[in-house]
PDB file of N, CA, C and O in Angstrom:
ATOM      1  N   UNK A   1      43.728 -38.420  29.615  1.00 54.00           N
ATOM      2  CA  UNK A   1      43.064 -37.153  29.398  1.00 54.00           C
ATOM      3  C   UNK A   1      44.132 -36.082  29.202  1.00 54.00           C
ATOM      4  O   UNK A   1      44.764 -35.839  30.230  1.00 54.00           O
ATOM      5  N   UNK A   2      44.492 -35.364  28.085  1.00 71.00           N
ATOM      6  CA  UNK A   2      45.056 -34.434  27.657  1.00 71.00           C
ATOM      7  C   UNK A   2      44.323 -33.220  28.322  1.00 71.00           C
ATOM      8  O   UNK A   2      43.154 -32.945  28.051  1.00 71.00           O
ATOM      9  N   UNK A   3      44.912 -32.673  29.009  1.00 88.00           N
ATOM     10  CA  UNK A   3      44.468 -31.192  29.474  1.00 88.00           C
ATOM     11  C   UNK A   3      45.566 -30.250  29.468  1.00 88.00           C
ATOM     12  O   UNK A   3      46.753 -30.549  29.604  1.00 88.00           O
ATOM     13  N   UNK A   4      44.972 -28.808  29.260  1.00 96.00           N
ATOM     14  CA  UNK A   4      45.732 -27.485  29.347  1.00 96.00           C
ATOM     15  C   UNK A   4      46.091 -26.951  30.330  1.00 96.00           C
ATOM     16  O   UNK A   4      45.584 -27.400  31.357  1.00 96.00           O
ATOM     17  N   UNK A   5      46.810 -26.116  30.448  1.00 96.00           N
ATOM     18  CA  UNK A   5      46.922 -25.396  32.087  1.00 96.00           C
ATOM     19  C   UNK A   5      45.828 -24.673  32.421  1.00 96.00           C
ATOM     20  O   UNK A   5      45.339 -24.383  33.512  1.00 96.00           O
ATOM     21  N   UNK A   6      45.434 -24.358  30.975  1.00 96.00           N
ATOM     22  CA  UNK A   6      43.629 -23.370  31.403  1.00 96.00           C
ATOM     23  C   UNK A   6      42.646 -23.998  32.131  1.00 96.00           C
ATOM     24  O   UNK A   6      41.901 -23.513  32.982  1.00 96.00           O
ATOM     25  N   UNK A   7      42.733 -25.423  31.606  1.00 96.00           N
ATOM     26  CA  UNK A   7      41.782 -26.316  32.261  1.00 96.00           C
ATOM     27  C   UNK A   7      42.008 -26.838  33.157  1.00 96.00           C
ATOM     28  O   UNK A   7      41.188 -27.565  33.717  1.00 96.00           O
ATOM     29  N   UNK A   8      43.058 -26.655  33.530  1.00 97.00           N
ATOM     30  CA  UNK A   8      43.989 -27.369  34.458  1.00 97.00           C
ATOM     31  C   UNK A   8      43.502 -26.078  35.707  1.00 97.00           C
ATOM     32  O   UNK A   8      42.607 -26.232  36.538  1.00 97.00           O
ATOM     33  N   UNK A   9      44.072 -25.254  35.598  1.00 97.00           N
ATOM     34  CA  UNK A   9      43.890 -23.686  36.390  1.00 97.00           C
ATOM     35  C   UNK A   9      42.033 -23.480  36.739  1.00 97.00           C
ATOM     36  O   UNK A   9      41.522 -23.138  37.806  1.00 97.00           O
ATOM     37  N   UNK A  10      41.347 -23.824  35.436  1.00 96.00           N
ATOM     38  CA  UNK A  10      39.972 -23.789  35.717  1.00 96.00           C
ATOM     39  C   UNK A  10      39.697 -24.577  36.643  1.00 96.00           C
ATOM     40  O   UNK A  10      38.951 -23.861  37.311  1.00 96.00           O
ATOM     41  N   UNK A  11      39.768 -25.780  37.311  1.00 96.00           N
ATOM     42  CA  UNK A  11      39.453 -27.175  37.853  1.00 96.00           C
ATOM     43  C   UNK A  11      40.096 -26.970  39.090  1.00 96.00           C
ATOM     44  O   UNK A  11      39.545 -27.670  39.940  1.00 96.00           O
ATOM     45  N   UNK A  12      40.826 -26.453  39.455  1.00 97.00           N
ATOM     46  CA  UNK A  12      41.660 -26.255  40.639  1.00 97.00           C
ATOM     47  C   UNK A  12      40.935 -24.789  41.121  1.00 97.00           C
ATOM     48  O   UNK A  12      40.463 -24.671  42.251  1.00 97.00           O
ATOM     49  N   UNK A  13      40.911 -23.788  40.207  1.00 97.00           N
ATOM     50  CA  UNK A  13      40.460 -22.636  41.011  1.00 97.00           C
ATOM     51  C   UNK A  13      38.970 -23.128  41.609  1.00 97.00           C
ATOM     52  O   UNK A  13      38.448 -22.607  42.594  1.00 97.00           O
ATOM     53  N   UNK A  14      38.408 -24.176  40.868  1.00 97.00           N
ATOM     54  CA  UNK A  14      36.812 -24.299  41.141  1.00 97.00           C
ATOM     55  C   UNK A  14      37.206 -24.850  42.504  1.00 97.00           C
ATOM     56  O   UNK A  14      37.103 -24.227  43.560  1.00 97.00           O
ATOM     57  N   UNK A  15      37.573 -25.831  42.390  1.00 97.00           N
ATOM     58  CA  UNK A  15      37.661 -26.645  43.828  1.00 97.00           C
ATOM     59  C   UNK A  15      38.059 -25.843  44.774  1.00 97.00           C
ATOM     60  O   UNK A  15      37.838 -26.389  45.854  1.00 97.00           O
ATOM     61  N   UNK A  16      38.615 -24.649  44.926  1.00 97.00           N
ATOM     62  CA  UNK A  16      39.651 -23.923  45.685  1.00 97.00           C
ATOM     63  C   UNK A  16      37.875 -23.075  46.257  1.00 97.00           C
ATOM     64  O   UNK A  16      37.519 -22.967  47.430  1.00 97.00           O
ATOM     65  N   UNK A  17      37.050 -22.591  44.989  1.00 96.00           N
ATOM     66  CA  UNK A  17      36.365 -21.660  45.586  1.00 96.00           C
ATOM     67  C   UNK A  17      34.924 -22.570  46.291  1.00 96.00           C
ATOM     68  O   UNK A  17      34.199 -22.220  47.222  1.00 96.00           O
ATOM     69  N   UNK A  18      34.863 -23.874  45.416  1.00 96.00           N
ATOM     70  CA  UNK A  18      33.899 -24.779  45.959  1.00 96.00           C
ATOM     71  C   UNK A  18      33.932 -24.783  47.786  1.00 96.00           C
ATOM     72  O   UNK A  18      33.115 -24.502  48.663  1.00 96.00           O
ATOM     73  N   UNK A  19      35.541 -25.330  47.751  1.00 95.00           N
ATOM     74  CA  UNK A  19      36.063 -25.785  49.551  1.00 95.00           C
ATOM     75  C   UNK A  19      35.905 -24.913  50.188  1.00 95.00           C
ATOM     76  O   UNK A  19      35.206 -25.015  51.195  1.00 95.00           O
ATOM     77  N   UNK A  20      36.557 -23.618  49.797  1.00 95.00           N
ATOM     78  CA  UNK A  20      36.982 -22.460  50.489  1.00 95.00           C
ATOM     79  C   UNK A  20      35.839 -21.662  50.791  1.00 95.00           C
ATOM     80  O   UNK A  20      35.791 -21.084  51.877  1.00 95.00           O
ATOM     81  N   UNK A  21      34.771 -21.543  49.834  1.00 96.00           N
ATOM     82  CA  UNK A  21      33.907 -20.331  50.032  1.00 96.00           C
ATOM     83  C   UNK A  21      34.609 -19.043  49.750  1.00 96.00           C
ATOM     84  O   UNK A  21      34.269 -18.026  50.355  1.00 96.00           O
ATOM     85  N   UNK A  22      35.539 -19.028  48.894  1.00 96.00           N
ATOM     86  CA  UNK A  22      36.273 -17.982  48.102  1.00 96.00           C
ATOM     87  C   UNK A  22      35.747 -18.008  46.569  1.00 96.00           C
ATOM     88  O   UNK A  22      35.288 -18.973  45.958  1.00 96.00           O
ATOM     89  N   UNK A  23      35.967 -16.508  46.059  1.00 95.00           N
ATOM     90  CA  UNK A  23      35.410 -15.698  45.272  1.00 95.00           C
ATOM     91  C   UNK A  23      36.893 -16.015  44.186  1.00 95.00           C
ATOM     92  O   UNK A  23      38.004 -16.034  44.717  1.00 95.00           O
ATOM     93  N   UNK A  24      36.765 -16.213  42.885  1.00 95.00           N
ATOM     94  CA  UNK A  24      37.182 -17.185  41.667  1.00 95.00           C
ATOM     95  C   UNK A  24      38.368 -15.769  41.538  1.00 95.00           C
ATOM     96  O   UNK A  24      39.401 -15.993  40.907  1.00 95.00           O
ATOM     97  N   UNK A  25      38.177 -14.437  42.116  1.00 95.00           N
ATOM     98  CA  UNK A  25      38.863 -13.160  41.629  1.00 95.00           C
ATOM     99  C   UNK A  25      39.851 -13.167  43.041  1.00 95.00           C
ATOM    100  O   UNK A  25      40.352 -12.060  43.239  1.00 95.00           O
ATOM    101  N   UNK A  26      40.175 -14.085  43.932  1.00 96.00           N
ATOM    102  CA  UNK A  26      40.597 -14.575  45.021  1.00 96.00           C
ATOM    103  C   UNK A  26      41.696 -15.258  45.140  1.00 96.00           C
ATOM    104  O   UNK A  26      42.516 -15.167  46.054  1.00 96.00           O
ATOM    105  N   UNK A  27      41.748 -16.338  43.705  1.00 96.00           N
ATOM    106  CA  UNK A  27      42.430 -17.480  43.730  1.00 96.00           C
ATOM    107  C   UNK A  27      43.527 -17.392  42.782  1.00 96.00           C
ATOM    108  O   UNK A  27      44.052 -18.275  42.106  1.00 96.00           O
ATOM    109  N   UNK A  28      43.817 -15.888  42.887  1.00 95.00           N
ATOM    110  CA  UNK A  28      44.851 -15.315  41.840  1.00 95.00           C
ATOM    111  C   UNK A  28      46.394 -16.610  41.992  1.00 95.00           C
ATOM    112  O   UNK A  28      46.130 -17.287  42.986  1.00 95.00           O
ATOM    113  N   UNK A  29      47.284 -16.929  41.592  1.00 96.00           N
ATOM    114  CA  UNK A  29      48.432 -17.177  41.299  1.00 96.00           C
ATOM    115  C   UNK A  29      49.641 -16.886  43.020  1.00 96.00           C
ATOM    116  O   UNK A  29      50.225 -17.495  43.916  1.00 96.00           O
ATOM    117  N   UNK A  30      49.366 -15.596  42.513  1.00 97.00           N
ATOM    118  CA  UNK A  30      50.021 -15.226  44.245  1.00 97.00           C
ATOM    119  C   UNK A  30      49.438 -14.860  45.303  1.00 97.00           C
ATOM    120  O   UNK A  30      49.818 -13.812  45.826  1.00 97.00           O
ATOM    121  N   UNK A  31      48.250 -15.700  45.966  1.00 97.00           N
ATOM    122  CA  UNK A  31      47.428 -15.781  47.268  1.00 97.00           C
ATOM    123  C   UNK A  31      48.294 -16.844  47.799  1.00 97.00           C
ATOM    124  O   UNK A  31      48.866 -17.840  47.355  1.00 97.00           O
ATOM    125  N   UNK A  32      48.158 -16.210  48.977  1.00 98.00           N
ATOM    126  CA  UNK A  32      49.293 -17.277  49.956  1.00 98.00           C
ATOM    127  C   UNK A  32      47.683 -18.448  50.146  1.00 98.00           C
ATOM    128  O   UNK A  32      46.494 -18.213  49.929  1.00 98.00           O
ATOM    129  N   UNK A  33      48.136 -19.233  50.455  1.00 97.00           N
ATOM    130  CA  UNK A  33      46.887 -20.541  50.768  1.00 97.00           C
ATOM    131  C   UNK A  33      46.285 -20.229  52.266  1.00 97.00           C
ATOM    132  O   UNK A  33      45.133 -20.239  52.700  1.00 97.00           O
ATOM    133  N   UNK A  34      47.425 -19.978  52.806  1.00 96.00           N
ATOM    134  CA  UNK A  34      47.323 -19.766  54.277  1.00 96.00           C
ATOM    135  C   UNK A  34      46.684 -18.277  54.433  1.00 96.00           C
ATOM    136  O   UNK A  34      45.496 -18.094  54.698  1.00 96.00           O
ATOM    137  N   UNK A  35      47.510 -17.377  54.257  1.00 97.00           N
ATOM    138  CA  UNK A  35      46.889 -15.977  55.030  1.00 97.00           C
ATOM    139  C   UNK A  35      46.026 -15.596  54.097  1.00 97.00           C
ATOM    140  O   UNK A  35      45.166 -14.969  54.715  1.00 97.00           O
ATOM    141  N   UNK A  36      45.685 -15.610  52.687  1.00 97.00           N
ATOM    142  CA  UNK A  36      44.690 -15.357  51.768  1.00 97.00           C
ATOM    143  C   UNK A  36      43.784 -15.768  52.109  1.00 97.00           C
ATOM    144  O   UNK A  36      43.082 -15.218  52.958  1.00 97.00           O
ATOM    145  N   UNK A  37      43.486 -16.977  51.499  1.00 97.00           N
ATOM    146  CA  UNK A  37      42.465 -18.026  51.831  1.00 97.00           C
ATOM    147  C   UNK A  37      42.299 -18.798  53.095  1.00 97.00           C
ATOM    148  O   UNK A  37      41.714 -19.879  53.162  1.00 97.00           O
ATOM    149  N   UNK A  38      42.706 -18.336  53.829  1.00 96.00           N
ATOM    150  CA  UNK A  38      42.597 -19.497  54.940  1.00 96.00           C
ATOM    151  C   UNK A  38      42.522 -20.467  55.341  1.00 96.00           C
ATOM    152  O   UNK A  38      41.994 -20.818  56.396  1.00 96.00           O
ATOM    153  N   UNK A  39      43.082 -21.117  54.503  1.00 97.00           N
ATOM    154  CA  UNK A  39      43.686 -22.759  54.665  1.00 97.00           C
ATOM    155  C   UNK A  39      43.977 -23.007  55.741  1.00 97.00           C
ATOM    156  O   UNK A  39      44.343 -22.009  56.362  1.00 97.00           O
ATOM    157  N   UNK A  40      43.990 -23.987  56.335  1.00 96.00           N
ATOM    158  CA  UNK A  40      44.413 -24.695  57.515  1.00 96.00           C
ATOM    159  C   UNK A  40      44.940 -26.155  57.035  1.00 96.00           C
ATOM    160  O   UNK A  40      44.666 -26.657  55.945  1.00 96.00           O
ATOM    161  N   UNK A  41      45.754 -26.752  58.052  1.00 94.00           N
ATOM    162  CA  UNK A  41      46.211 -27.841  57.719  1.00 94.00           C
ATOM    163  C   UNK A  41      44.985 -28.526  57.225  1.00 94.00           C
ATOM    164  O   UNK A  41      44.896 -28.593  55.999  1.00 94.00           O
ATOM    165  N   UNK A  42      43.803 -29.169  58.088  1.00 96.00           N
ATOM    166  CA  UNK A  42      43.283 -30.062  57.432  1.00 96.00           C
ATOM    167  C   UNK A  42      42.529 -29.786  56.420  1.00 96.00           C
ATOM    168  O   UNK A  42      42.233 -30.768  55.739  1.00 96.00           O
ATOM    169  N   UNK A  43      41.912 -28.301  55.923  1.00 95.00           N
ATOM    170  CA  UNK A  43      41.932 -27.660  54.415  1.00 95.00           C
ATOM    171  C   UNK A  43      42.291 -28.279  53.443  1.00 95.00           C
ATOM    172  O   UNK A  43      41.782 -28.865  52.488  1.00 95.00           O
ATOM    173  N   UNK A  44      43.822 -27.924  54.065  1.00 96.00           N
ATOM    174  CA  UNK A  44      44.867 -28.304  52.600  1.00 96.00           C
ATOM    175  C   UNK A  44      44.419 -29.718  51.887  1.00 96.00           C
ATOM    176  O   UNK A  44      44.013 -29.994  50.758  1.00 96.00           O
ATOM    177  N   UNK A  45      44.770 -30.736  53.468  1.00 96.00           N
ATOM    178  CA  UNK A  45      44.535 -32.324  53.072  1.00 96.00           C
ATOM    179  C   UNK A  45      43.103 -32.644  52.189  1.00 96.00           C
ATOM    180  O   UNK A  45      43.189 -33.210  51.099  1.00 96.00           O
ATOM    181  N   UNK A  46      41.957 -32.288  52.676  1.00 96.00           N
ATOM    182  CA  UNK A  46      40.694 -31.969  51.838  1.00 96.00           C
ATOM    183  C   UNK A  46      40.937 -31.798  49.941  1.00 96.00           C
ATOM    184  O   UNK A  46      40.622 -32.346  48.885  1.00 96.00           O
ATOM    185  N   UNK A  47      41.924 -30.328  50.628  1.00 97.00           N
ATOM    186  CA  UNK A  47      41.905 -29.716  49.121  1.00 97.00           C
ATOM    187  C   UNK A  47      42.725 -30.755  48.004  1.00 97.00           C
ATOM    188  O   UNK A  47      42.498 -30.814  46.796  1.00 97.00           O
ATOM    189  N   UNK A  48      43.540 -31.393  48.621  1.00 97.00           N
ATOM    190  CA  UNK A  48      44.514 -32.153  47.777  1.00 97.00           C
ATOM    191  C   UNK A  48      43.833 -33.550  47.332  1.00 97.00           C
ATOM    192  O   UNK A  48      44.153 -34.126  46.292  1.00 97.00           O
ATOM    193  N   UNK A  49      42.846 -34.035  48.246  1.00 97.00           N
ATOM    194  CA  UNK A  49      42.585 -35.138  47.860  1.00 97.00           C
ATOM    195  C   UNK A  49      41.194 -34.725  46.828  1.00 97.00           C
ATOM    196  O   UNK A  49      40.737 -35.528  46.015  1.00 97.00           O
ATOM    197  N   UNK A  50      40.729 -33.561  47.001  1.00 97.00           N
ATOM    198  CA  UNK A  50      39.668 -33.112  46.003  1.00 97.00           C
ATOM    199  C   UNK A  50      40.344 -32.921  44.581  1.00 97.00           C
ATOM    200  O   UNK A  50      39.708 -33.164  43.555  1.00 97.00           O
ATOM    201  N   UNK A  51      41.591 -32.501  44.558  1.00 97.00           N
ATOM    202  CA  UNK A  51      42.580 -32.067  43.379  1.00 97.00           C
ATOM    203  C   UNK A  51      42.697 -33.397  42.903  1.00 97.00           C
ATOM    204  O   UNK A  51      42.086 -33.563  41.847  1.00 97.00           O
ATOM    205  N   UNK A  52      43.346 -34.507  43.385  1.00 97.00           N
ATOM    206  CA  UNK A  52      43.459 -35.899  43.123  1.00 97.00           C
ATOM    207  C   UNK A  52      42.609 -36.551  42.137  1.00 97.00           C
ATOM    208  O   UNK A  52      42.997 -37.027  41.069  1.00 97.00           O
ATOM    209  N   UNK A  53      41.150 -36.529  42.684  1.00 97.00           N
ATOM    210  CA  UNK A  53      40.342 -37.166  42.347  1.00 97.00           C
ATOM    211  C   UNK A  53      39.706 -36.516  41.316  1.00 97.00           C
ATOM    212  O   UNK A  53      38.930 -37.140  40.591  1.00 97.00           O
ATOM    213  N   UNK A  54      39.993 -35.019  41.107  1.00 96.00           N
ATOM    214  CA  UNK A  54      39.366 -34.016  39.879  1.00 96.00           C
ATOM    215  C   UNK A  54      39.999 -34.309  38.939  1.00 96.00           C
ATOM    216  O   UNK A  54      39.466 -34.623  37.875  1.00 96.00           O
ATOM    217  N   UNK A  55      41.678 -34.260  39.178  1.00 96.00           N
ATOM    218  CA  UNK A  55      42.730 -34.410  38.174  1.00 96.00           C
ATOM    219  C   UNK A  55      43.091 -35.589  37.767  1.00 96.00           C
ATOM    220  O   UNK A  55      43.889 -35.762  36.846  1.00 96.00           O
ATOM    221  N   UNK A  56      42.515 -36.537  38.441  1.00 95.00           N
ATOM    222  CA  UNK A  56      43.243 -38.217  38.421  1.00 95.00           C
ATOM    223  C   UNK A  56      44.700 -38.652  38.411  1.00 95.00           C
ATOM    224  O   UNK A  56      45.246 -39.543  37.760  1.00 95.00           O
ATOM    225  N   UNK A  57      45.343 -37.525  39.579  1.00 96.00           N
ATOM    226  CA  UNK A  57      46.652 -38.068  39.637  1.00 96.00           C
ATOM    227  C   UNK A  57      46.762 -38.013  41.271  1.00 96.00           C
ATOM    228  O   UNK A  57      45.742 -38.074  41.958  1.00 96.00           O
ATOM    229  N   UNK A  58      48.187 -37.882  41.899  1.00 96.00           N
ATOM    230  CA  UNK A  58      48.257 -38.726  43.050  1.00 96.00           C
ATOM    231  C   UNK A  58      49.802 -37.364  43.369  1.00 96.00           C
ATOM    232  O   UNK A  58      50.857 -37.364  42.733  1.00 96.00           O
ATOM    233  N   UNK A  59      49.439 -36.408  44.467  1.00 96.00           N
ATOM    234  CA  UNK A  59      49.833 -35.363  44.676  1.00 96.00           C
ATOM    235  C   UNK A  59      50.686 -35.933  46.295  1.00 96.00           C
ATOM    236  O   UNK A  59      50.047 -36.182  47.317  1.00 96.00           O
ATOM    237  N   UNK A  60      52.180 -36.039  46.183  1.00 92.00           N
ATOM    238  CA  UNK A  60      52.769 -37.107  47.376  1.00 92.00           C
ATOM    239  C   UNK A  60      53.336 -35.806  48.271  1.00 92.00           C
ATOM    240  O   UNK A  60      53.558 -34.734  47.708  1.00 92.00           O
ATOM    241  N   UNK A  61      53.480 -35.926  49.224  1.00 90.00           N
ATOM    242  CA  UNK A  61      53.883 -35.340  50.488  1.00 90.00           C
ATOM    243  C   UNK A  61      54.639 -34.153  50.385  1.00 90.00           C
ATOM    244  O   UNK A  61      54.412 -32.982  50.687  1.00 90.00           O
ATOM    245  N   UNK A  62      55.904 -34.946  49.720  1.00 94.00           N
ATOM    246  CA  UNK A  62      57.052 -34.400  49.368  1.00 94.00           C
ATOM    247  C   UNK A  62      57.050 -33.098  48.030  1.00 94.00           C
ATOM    248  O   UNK A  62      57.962 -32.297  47.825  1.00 94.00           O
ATOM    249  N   UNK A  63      55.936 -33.193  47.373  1.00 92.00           N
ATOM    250  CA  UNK A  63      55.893 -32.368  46.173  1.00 92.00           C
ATOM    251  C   UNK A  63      55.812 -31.366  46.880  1.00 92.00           C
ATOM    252  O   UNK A  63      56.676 -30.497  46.763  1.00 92.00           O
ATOM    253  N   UNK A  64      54.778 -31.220  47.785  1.00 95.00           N
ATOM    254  CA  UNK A  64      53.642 -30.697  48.467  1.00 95.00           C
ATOM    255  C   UNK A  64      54.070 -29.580  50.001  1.00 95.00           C
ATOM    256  O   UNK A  64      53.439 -28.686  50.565  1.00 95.00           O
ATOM    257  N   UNK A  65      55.602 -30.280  50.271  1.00 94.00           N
ATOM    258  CA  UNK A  65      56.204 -29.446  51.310  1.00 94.00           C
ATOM    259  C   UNK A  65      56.385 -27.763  50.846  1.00 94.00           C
ATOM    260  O   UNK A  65      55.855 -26.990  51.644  1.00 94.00           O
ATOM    261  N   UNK A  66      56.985 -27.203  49.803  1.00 94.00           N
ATOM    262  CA  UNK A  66      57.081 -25.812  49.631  1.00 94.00           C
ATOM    263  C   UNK A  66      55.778 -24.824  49.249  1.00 94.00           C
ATOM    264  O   UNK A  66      55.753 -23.612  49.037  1.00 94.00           O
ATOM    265  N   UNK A  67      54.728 -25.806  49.247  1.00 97.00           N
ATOM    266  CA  UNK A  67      53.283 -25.121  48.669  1.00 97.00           C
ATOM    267  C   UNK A  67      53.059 -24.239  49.259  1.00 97.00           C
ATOM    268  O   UNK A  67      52.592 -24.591  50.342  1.00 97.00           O
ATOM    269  N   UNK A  68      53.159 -22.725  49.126  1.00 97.00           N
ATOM    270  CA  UNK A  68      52.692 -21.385  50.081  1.00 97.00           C
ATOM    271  C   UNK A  68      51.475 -20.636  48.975  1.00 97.00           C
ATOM    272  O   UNK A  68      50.645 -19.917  49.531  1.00 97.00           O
ATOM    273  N   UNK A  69      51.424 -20.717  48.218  1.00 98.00           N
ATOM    274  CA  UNK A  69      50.782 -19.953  46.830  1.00 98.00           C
ATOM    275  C   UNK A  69      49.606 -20.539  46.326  1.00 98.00           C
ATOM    276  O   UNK A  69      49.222 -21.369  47.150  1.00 98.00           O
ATOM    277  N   UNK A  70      48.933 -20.492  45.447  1.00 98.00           N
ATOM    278  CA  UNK A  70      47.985 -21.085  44.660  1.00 98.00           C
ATOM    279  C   UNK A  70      48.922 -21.506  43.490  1.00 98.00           C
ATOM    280  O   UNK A  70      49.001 -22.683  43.140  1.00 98.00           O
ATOM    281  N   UNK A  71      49.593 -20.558  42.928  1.00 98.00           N
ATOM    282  CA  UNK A  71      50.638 -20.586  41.803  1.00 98.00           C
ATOM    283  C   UNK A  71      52.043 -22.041  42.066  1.00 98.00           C
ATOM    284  O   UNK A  71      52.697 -22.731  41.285  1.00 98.00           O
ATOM    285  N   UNK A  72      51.953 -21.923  43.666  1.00 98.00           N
ATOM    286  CA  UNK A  72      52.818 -23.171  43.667  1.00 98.00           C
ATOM    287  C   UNK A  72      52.149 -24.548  43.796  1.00 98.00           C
ATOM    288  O   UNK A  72      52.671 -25.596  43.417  1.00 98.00           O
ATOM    289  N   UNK A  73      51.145 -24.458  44.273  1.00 98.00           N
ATOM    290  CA  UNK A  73      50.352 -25.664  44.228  1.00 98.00           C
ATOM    291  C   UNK A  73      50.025 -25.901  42.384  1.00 98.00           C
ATOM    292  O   UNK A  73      49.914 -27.098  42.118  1.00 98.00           O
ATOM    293  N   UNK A  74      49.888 -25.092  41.321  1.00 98.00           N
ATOM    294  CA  UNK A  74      49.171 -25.153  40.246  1.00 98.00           C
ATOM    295  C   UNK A  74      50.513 -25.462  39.266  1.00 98.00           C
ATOM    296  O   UNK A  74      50.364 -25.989  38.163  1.00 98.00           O
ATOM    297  N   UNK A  75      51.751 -25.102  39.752  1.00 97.00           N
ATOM    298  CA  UNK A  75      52.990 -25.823  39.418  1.00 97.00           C
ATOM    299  C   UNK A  75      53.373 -27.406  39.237  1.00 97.00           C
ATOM    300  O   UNK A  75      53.795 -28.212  38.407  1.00 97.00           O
ATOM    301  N   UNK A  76      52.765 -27.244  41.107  1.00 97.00           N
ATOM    302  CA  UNK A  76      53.540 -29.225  40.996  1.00 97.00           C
ATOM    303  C   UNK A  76      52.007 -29.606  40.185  1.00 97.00           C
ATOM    304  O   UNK A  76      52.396 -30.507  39.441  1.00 97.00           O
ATOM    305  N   UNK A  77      50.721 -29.469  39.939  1.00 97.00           N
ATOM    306  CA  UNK A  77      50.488 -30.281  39.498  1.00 97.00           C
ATOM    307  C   UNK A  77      50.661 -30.134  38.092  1.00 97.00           C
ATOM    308  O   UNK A  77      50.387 -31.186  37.515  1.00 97.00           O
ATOM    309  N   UNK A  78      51.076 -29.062  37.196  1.00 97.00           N
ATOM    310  CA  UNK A  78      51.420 -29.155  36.252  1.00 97.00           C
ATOM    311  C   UNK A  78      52.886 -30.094  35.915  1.00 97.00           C
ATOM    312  O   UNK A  78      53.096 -30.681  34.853  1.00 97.00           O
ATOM    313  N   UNK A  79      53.657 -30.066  36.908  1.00 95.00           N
ATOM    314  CA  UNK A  79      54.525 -31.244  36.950  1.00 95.00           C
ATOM    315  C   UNK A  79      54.355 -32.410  36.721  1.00 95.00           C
ATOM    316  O   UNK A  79      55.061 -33.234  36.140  1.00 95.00           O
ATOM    317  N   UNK A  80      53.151 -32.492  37.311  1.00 94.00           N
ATOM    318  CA  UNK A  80      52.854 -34.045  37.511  1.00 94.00           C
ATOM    319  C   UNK A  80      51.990 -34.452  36.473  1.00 94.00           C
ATOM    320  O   UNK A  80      51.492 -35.571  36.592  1.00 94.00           O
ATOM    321  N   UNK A  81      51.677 -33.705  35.371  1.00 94.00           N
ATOM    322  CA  UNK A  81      50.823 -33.561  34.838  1.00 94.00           C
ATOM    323  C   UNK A  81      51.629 -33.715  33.356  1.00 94.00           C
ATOM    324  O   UNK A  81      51.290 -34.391  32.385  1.00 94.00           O
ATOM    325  N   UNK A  82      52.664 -32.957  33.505  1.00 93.00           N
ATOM    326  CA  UNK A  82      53.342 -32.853  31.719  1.00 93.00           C
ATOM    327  C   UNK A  82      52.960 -31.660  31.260  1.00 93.00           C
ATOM    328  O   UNK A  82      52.887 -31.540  30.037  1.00 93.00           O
ATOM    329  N   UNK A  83      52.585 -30.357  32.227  1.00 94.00           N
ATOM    330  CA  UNK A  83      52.113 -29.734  31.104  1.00 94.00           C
ATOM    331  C   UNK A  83      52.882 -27.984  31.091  1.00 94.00           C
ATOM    332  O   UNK A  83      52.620 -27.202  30.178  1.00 94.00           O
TER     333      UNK A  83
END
């Protein structure tokens, strides 16, 4: 599946406002995950394996250590992604 970052950005913000109960004007680029949205550890794990299974790729530990942002989470998976 060839996808864009738009679609890429669309699919991730959904899931972000699906999980979260956050508002799509919320999930700007530079929202911390944590003090924005209120992520919590087991959040995150939720959120990643929802990203996984939306995106059909496989988001490992290690990518995943500097994630503070929406913008850094929407990075590695563009990494992982090619795009």
């Amino acid at each position: 599946m060839n996808m864009t970052r738009k679609t890429i950005t669309q699919k991730v913000t959904n899931i972000l406002c699906d999980k979260l109960g956050v508002n799509e004007s919320d999930c700007c680029p530079c929202a911390l995950l944590s003090d924005d949205l209120g992520v919590d550890s087991l959040d995150f794990i939720e959120l990643v394996i929802d990203i996984e299974e939306g995106l059909s790729i496989t988001l490992l530990d290690g990518d995943l250590e500097q994630v503070k942002t929406v913008g850094d989470l929407l990075a590695v998976i563009y990494s992982k992604l090619n795009v």
